[in-house]
């Protein structure tokens, strides 16, 4: 590892939000659903590369500062598409409220949901190599 790489800032949600094109795609992903207010000051994870349908994607996770266990947003995207999962719950509750964004009938309907939920649970960050899904063709 080079000194430059060691000193580089991690790529996170905030990094992508600085790109006006990506920020517009994120806004479009929410459609008529309001974007969470806490997203502006969220706690963020580093970007994780995955493969879905044989193509590279990036996953980002953000959560409400000081309340990550109850309020999270995961996004899965490439240059042409963005998918999301908003997770809401209450402390120690078995009930989870999942709001899926842009999930249609493509590979995101199964593998994408798997990847997004794995980001919410932490499995993606603990086992990133397990999330490389080949083309379904």
Tab-separated table of C-alpha atoms in Angstrom:
chain	number	residue	atom	x	y	z
A	1	UNK	CA	0.000	0.000	0.000
A	2	UNK	CA	1.308	3.443	-0.867
A	3	UNK	CA	1.368	6.357	1.538
A	4	UNK	CA	-1.134	8.166	-0.693
A	5	UNK	CA	-3.558	5.231	-0.537
A	6	UNK	CA	-3.153	4.975	3.230
A	7	UNK	CA	-3.955	8.681	3.631
A	8	UNK	CA	-6.884	8.731	1.209
A	9	UNK	CA	-10.281	9.512	2.661
A	10	UNK	CA	-12.683	6.581	2.574
A	11	UNK	CA	-15.343	6.659	-0.129
A	12	UNK	CA	-18.720	6.986	1.591
A	13	UNK	CA	-22.254	8.253	1.043
A	14	UNK	CA	-21.011	11.833	1.505
A	15	UNK	CA	-18.427	11.337	-1.226
A	16	UNK	CA	-21.114	10.394	-3.724
A	17	UNK	CA	-23.515	13.126	-2.557
A	18	UNK	CA	-20.944	15.702	-3.704
A	19	UNK	CA	-21.537	14.493	-7.281
A	20	UNK	CA	-24.642	16.385	-8.496
A	21	UNK	CA	-25.540	13.684	-11.049
A	22	UNK	CA	-25.436	10.920	-8.420
A	23	UNK	CA	-27.309	13.066	-5.874
A	24	UNK	CA	-30.045	13.635	-8.472
A	25	UNK	CA	-30.265	9.860	-9.107
A	26	UNK	CA	-30.599	9.291	-5.364
A	27	UNK	CA	-33.382	11.876	-5.129
A	28	UNK	CA	-35.141	10.213	-8.079
A	29	UNK	CA	-34.819	6.819	-6.360
A	30	UNK	CA	-36.962	8.087	-3.480
A	31	UNK	CA	-39.692	9.249	-5.852
A	32	UNK	CA	-42.565	10.652	-3.783
A	33	UNK	CA	-41.207	9.140	-0.559
A	34	UNK	CA	-39.466	11.824	1.518
A	35	UNK	CA	-35.737	11.358	1.938
A	36	UNK	CA	-34.867	10.810	5.625
A	37	UNK	CA	-33.863	14.074	7.349
A	38	UNK	CA	-31.089	12.278	9.214
A	39	UNK	CA	-29.312	11.455	5.927
A	40	UNK	CA	-27.563	14.868	5.932
A	41	UNK	CA	-25.693	14.063	9.168
A	42	UNK	CA	-25.651	10.267	8.948
A	43	UNK	CA	-23.006	7.866	10.133
A	44	UNK	CA	-21.586	6.178	7.030
A	45	UNK	CA	-19.749	3.039	6.042
A	46	UNK	CA	-17.137	2.756	3.320
A	47	UNK	CA	-18.284	1.749	-0.150
A	48	UNK	CA	-18.264	-1.999	-0.835
A	49	UNK	CA	-17.894	-3.413	-4.352
A	50	UNK	CA	-20.209	-6.311	-5.273
A	51	UNK	CA	-21.227	-8.120	-8.438
A	52	UNK	CA	-24.821	-8.585	-9.503
A	53	UNK	CA	-25.776	-10.345	-12.726
A	54	UNK	CA	-22.074	-10.453	-13.577
A	55	UNK	CA	-21.723	-6.635	-13.442
A	56	UNK	CA	-19.910	-4.488	-10.860
A	57	UNK	CA	-21.979	-2.437	-8.428
A	58	UNK	CA	-21.232	-0.361	-5.344
A	59	UNK	CA	-23.051	-0.554	-2.010
A	60	UNK	CA	-23.266	2.300	0.463
A	61	UNK	CA	-24.800	2.305	3.926
A	62	UNK	CA	-25.828	5.276	6.024
A	63	UNK	CA	-27.586	5.299	9.364
A	64	UNK	CA	-29.033	7.815	11.759
A	65	UNK	CA	-26.275	9.152	13.988
A	66	UNK	CA	-26.558	7.732	17.528
A	67	UNK	CA	-29.422	5.455	16.412
A	68	UNK	CA	-27.930	3.179	13.742
A	69	UNK	CA	-29.705	0.072	14.951
A	70	UNK	CA	-33.104	1.610	14.218
A	71	UNK	CA	-32.702	3.789	11.099
A	72	UNK	CA	-30.623	2.739	8.084
A	73	UNK	CA	-30.454	3.262	4.326
A	74	UNK	CA	-28.540	0.985	1.958
A	75	UNK	CA	-28.082	1.745	-1.743
A	76	UNK	CA	-26.817	-0.485	-4.538
A	77	UNK	CA	-25.835	1.213	-7.775
A	78	UNK	CA	-23.816	1.226	-10.968
A	79	UNK	CA	-23.551	3.844	-13.723
A	80	UNK	CA	-27.074	3.191	-14.989
A	81	UNK	CA	-29.228	2.120	-12.029
A	82	UNK	CA	-29.725	2.728	-8.314
A	83	UNK	CA	-31.684	0.566	-5.867
A	84	UNK	CA	-32.327	1.142	-2.195
A	85	UNK	CA	-33.585	-0.234	1.090
A	86	UNK	CA	-34.737	1.903	3.994
A	87	UNK	CA	-34.840	0.038	7.295
A	88	UNK	CA	-36.763	1.263	10.324
A	89	UNK	CA	-37.402	-0.414	13.679
A	90	UNK	CA	-37.554	0.361	17.416
A	91	UNK	CA	-35.139	-0.777	20.084
A	92	UNK	CA	-35.529	-4.490	20.823
A	93	UNK	CA	-38.548	-4.826	18.524
A	94	UNK	CA	-38.892	-7.910	16.311
A	95	UNK	CA	-40.799	-5.779	13.775
A	96	UNK	CA	-38.839	-4.314	10.840
A	97	UNK	CA	-40.228	-1.806	8.350
A	98	UNK	CA	-38.523	-2.287	4.988
A	99	UNK	CA	-39.064	0.178	2.151
A	100	UNK	CA	-37.604	-0.974	-1.184
A	101	UNK	CA	-36.757	1.515	-3.929
A	102	UNK	CA	-36.559	0.801	-7.683
A	103	UNK	CA	-36.884	-2.950	-7.222
A	104	UNK	CA	-38.420	-4.340	-10.411
A	105	UNK	CA	-38.315	-7.688	-12.143
A	106	UNK	CA	-34.599	-7.802	-12.957
A	107	UNK	CA	-31.711	-9.309	-11.005
A	108	UNK	CA	-32.273	-6.702	-8.299
A	109	UNK	CA	-35.528	-8.399	-7.343
A	110	UNK	CA	-33.660	-11.307	-5.736
A	111	UNK	CA	-29.889	-10.724	-5.671
A	112	UNK	CA	-30.259	-6.983	-5.198
A	113	UNK	CA	-32.594	-7.437	-2.249
A	114	UNK	CA	-30.179	-9.981	-0.796
A	115	UNK	CA	-27.262	-7.560	-1.105
A	116	UNK	CA	-29.187	-4.599	0.320
A	117	UNK	CA	-30.507	-6.556	3.304
A	118	UNK	CA	-27.032	-7.976	3.909
A	119	UNK	CA	-25.746	-4.396	4.131
A	120	UNK	CA	-28.398	-3.615	6.764
A	121	UNK	CA	-27.542	-6.691	8.852
A	122	UNK	CA	-23.774	-6.220	8.539
A	123	UNK	CA	-23.246	-9.493	6.698
A	124	UNK	CA	-22.033	-7.689	3.571
A	125	UNK	CA	-19.301	-5.900	5.516
A	126	UNK	CA	-18.266	-9.050	7.385
A	127	UNK	CA	-18.207	-11.269	4.260
A	128	UNK	CA	-17.880	-9.023	1.163
A	129	UNK	CA	-16.493	-11.835	-1.004
A	130	UNK	CA	-19.756	-13.756	-0.674
A	131	UNK	CA	-21.672	-11.147	-2.674
A	132	UNK	CA	-20.482	-11.793	-6.193
A	133	UNK	CA	-23.458	-13.013	-8.195
A	134	UNK	CA	-22.726	-14.197	-11.767
A	135	UNK	CA	-24.873	-13.422	-14.757
A	136	UNK	CA	-28.174	-15.309	-14.712
A	137	UNK	CA	-28.055	-15.877	-18.470
